[in-house]
Coordinates of C-alpha atoms in Angstrom, one line a residue:
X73 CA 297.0 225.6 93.6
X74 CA 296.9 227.8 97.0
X75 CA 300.2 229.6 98.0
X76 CA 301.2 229.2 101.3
X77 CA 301.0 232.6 103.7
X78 CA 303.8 233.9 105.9
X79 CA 301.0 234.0 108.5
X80 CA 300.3 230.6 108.7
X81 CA 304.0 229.7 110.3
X82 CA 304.9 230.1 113.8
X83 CA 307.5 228.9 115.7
X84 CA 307.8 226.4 118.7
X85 CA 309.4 227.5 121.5
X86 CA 311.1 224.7 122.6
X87 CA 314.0 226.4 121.5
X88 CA 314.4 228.9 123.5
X89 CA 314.0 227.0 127.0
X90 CA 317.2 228.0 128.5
X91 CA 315.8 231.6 128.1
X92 CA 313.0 233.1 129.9
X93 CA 309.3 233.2 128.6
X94 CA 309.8 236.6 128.4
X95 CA 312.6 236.8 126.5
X96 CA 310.7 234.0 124.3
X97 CA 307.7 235.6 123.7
X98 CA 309.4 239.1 122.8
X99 CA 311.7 237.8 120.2
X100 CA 308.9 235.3 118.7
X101 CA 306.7 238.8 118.2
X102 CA 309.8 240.4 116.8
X103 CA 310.4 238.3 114.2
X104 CA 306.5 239.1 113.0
X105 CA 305.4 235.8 113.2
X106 CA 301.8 235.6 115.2
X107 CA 301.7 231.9 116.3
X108 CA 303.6 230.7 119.0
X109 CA 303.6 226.7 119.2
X110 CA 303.9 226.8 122.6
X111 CA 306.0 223.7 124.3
X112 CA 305.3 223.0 128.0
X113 CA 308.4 222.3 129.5
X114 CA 310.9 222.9 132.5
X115 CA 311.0 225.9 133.0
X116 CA 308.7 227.4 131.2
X117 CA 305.8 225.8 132.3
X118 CA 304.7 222.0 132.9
X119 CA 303.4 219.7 135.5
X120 CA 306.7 219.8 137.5
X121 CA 307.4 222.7 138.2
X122 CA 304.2 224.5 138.4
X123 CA 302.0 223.7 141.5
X124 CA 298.3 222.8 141.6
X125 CA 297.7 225.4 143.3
X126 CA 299.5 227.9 141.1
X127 CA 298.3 226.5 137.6
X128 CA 295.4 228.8 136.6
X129 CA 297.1 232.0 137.8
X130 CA 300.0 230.8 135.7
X131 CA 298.1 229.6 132.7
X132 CA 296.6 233.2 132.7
X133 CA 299.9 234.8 132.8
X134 CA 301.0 233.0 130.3
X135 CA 297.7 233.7 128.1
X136 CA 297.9 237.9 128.8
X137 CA 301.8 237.1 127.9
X138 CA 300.5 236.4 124.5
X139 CA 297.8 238.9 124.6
X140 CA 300.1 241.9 125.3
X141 CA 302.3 241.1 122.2
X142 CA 299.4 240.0 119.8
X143 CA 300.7 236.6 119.7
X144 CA 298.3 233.5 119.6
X145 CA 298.6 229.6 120.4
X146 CA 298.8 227.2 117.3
X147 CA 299.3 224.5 119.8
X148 CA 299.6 223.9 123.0
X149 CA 302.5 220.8 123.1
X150 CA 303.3 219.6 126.5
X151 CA 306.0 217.7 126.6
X152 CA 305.2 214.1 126.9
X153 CA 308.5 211.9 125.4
X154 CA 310.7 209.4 127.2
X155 CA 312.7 211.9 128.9
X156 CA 309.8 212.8 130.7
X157 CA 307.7 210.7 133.4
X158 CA 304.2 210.8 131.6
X159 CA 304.0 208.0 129.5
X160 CA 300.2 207.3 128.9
X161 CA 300.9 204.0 127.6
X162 CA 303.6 202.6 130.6
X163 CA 303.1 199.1 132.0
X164 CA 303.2 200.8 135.8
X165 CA 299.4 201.4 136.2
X166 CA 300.6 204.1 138.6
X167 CA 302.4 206.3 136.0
X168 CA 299.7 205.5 133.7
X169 CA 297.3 207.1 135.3
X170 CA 299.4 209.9 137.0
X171 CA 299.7 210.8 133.0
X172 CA 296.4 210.6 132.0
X173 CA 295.4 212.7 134.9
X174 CA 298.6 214.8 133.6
X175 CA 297.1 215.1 130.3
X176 CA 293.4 216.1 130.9
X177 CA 295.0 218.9 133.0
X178 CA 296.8 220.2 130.0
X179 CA 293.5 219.8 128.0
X180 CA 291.7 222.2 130.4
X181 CA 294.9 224.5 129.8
X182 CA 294.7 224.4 126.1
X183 CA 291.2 225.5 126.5
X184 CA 292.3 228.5 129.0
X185 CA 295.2 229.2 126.7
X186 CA 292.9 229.7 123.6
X187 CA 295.1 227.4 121.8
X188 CA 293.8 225.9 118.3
X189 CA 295.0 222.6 119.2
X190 CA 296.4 220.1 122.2
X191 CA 299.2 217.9 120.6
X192 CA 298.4 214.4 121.6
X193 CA 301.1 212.0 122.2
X194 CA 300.8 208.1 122.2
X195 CA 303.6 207.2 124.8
X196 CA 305.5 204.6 124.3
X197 CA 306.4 200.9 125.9
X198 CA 310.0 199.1 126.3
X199 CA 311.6 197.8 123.6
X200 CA 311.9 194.1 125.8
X201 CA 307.8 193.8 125.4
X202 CA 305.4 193.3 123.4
X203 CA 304.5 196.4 121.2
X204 CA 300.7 195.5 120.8
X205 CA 300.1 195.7 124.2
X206 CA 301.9 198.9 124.9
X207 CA 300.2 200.3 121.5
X208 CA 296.6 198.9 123.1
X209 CA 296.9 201.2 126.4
X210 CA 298.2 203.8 124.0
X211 CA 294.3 203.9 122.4
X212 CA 292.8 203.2 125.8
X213 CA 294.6 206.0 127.2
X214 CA 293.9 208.2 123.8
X215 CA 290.0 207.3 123.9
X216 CA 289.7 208.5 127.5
X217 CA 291.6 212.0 126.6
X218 CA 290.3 212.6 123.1
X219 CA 286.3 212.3 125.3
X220 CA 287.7 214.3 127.9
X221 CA 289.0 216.9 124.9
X222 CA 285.9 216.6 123.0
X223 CA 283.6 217.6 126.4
X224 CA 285.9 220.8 126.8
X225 CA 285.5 221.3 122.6
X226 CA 288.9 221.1 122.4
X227 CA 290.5 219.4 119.4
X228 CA 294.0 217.3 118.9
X229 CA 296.1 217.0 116.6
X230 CA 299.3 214.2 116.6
X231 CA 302.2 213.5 115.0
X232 CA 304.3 210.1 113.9
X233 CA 307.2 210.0 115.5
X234 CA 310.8 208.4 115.3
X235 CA 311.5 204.8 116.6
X236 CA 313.6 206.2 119.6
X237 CA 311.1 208.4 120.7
X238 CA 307.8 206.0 120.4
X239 CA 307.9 202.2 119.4
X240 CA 304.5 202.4 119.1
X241 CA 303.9 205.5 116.7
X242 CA 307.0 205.8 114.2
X243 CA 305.4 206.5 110.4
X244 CA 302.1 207.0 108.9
X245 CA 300.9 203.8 109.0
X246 CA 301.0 203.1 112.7
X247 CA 299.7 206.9 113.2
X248 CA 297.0 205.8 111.0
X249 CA 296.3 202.7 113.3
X250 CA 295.9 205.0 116.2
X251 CA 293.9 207.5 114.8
X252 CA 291.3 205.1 113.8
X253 CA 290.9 203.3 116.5
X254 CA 290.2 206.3 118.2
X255 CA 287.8 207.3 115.8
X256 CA 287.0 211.3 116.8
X257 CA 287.6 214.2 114.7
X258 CA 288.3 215.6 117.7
X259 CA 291.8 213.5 117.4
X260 CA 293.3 214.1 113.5
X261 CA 296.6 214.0 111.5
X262 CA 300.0 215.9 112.0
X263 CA 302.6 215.3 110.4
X264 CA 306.2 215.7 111.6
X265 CA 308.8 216.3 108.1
X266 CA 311.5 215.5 109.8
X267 CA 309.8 212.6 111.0
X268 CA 308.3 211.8 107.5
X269 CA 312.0 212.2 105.9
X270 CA 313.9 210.0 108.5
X271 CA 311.2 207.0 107.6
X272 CA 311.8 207.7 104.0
X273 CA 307.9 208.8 103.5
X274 CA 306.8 211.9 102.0
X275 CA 304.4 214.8 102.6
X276 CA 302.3 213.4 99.8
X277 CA 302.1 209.9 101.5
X278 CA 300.3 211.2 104.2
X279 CA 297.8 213.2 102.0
X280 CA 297.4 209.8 100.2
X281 CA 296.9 207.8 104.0
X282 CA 294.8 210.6 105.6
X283 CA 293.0 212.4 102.9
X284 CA 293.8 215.7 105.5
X285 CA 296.4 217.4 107.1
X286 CA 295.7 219.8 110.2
X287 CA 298.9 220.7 111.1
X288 CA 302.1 220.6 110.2
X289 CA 305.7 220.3 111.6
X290 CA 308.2 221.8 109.3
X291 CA 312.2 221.8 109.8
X292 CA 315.5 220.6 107.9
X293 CA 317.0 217.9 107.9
X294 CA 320.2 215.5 107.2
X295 CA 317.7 213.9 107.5
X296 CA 317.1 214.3 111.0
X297 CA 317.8 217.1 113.0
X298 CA 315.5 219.8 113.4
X299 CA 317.3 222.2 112.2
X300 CA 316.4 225.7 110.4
X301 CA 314.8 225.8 107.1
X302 CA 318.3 225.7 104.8
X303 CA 321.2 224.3 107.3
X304 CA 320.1 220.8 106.4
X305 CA 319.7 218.9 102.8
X306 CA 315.5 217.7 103.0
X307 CA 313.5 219.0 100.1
X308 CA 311.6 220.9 101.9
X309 CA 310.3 223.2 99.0
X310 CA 308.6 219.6 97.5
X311 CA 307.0 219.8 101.0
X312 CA 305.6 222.7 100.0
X313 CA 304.6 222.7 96.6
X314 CA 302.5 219.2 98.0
X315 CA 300.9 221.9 100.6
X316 CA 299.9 223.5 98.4
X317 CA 298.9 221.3 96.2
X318 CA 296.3 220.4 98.4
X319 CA 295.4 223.7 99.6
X320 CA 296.5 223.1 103.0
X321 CA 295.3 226.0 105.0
X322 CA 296.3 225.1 108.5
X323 CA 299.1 226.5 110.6
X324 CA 302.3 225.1 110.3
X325 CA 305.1 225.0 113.4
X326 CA 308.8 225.3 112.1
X327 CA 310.1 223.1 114.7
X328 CA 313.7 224.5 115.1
X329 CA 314.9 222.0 118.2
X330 CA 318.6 221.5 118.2
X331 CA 321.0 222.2 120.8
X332 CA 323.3 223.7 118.2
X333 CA 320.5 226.5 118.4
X334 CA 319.4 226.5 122.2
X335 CA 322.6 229.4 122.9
X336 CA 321.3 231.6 120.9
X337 CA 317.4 230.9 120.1
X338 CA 316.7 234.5 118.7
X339 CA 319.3 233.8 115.3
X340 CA 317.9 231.0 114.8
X341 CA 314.3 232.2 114.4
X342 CA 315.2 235.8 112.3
X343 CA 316.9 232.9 110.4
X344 CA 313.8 231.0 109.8
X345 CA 312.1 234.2 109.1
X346 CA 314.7 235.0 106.3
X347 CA 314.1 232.0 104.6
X348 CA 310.2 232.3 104.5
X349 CA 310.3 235.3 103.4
X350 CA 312.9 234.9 100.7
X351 CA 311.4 231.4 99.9
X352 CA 309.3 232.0 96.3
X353 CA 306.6 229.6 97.2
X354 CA 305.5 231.3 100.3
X355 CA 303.3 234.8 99.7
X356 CA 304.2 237.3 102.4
X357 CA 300.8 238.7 103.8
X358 CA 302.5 240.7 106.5

């Protein structure tokens, strides 16, 4: 059995999105955590509010931002859900394509960003159609980003996630369906806890449906949530012990998104940090 190290977490910082990056990136170093999981949203940085024009200078920024603290990228996820107008698998052939085009983009920015990963996402399609066809421009859409990833060498990583966020990706058997179909290692397994928890699956299950695990999204639960390692009731040390288990030696994001949190970003994460580094299964290698 391999323990887990305290420098294999990092945090996302979805979180702290009504806060500058600034602010962001300084209390993310602070905490002594080194991998920033780095959501790219309003107003942070994304697609909407970042012109063409602007993009590389502001992708560089953002890279020397991480630099100057000693922080690096996990993941570069760019915000792709329903409350968002990239859907990669829509009906509208129009947005469609606007959000492949969208998504290649971010590609080339994981690549500037030195990120270890792009988080793929799988869109999603109304719940008045049929979900095969939504789910079969999913892995059109994922076939033409995963070859334009694997050109630029850059690999992705993606999640299940829950029914009200995709109808097309919602446990590990229909993130398994995706996956293959793509057929690329440059496209491989994440799994989401939270996720995992509210579909009544556990960590093992997707060792036992994948074989491997890349990454990891770890956060607590009731059993949904997101919330910080100890405010909610999943078992998240069984996570664990099942990491390690398997000698999982990727990073691992706590994904700490609640609005109960978004006030006050900077508790939330020293939080986190408590708990890792009071948690017996976890060796700090500070």
């Amino acid at each position: 059995m391999k323990p887990l190290k305290f420098s294999q977490f990092g945090i996302m910082s979805v979180g702290y999105q009504q806060y500058s990056l600034e602010y962001c990136f300084d209390s993310i170093a602070d905490s002594g955590l080194k991998y920033v999981d780095f959501w790219g949203g309003a107003t942070h940085y994304c697609a909407f509010d970042t012109p063409m024009d602007k993009r590389q200078t502001k992708v560089q920024h953002i890279r020397k931002m991480l630099d100057d603290r000693n922080l690096k990228m996990s993941v570069f996820t760019a915000e792709q859900l329903c409350l968002y107008p990239i859907n990669v698998a829509s009906s509208n052939p129009y947005v469609r394509k606007n959000s492949i085009d969208i998504v290649k983009n971010y590609i080339e920015d994981t690549k500037e960003f030195g990120a270890n990963y792009f988080f793929a996402q799988m869109g999603y399609g109304m719940f008045d159609e049929d979900t095969d066809l939504a789910r079969g421009r999913a892995i059109e859409a994922l076939k033409e980003t995963t070859e334009y990833a694997e050109k630029l060498g850059v690999r992705m990583v993606m999640e299940q996630l829950q029914m009200y966020e995709s109808n097309i990706c919602y446990d590990r058997e229909t993130l398994k369906t995706l996956i293959e179909a793509v057929d690329s290692p440059y496209l491989t397994a994440c799994i989401d806890c939270v996720a995992a928890a509210a579909a009544g699956e556990t960590v093992e299950d997707y060792y036992q449906t994948f074989g491997n695990i890349n990454h990891v999204h770890l956060a607590d639960g009731t059993p949904t949530g997101h919330l910080v390692p100890g405010d909610g009731s999943n078992p998240l040390q069984d996570y664990i012990r099942t990491l390690e288990k398997n000698e999982f030696s990727g990073s691992i994001t706590l994904e700490i998104n609640n609005q109960i949190y978004f006030d006050d970003p900077d508790s939330a994460t020293r939080k986190a940090i408590k708990w890792l580094l009071e948690n017996p299964l976890i060796e700090d290698d500070r």
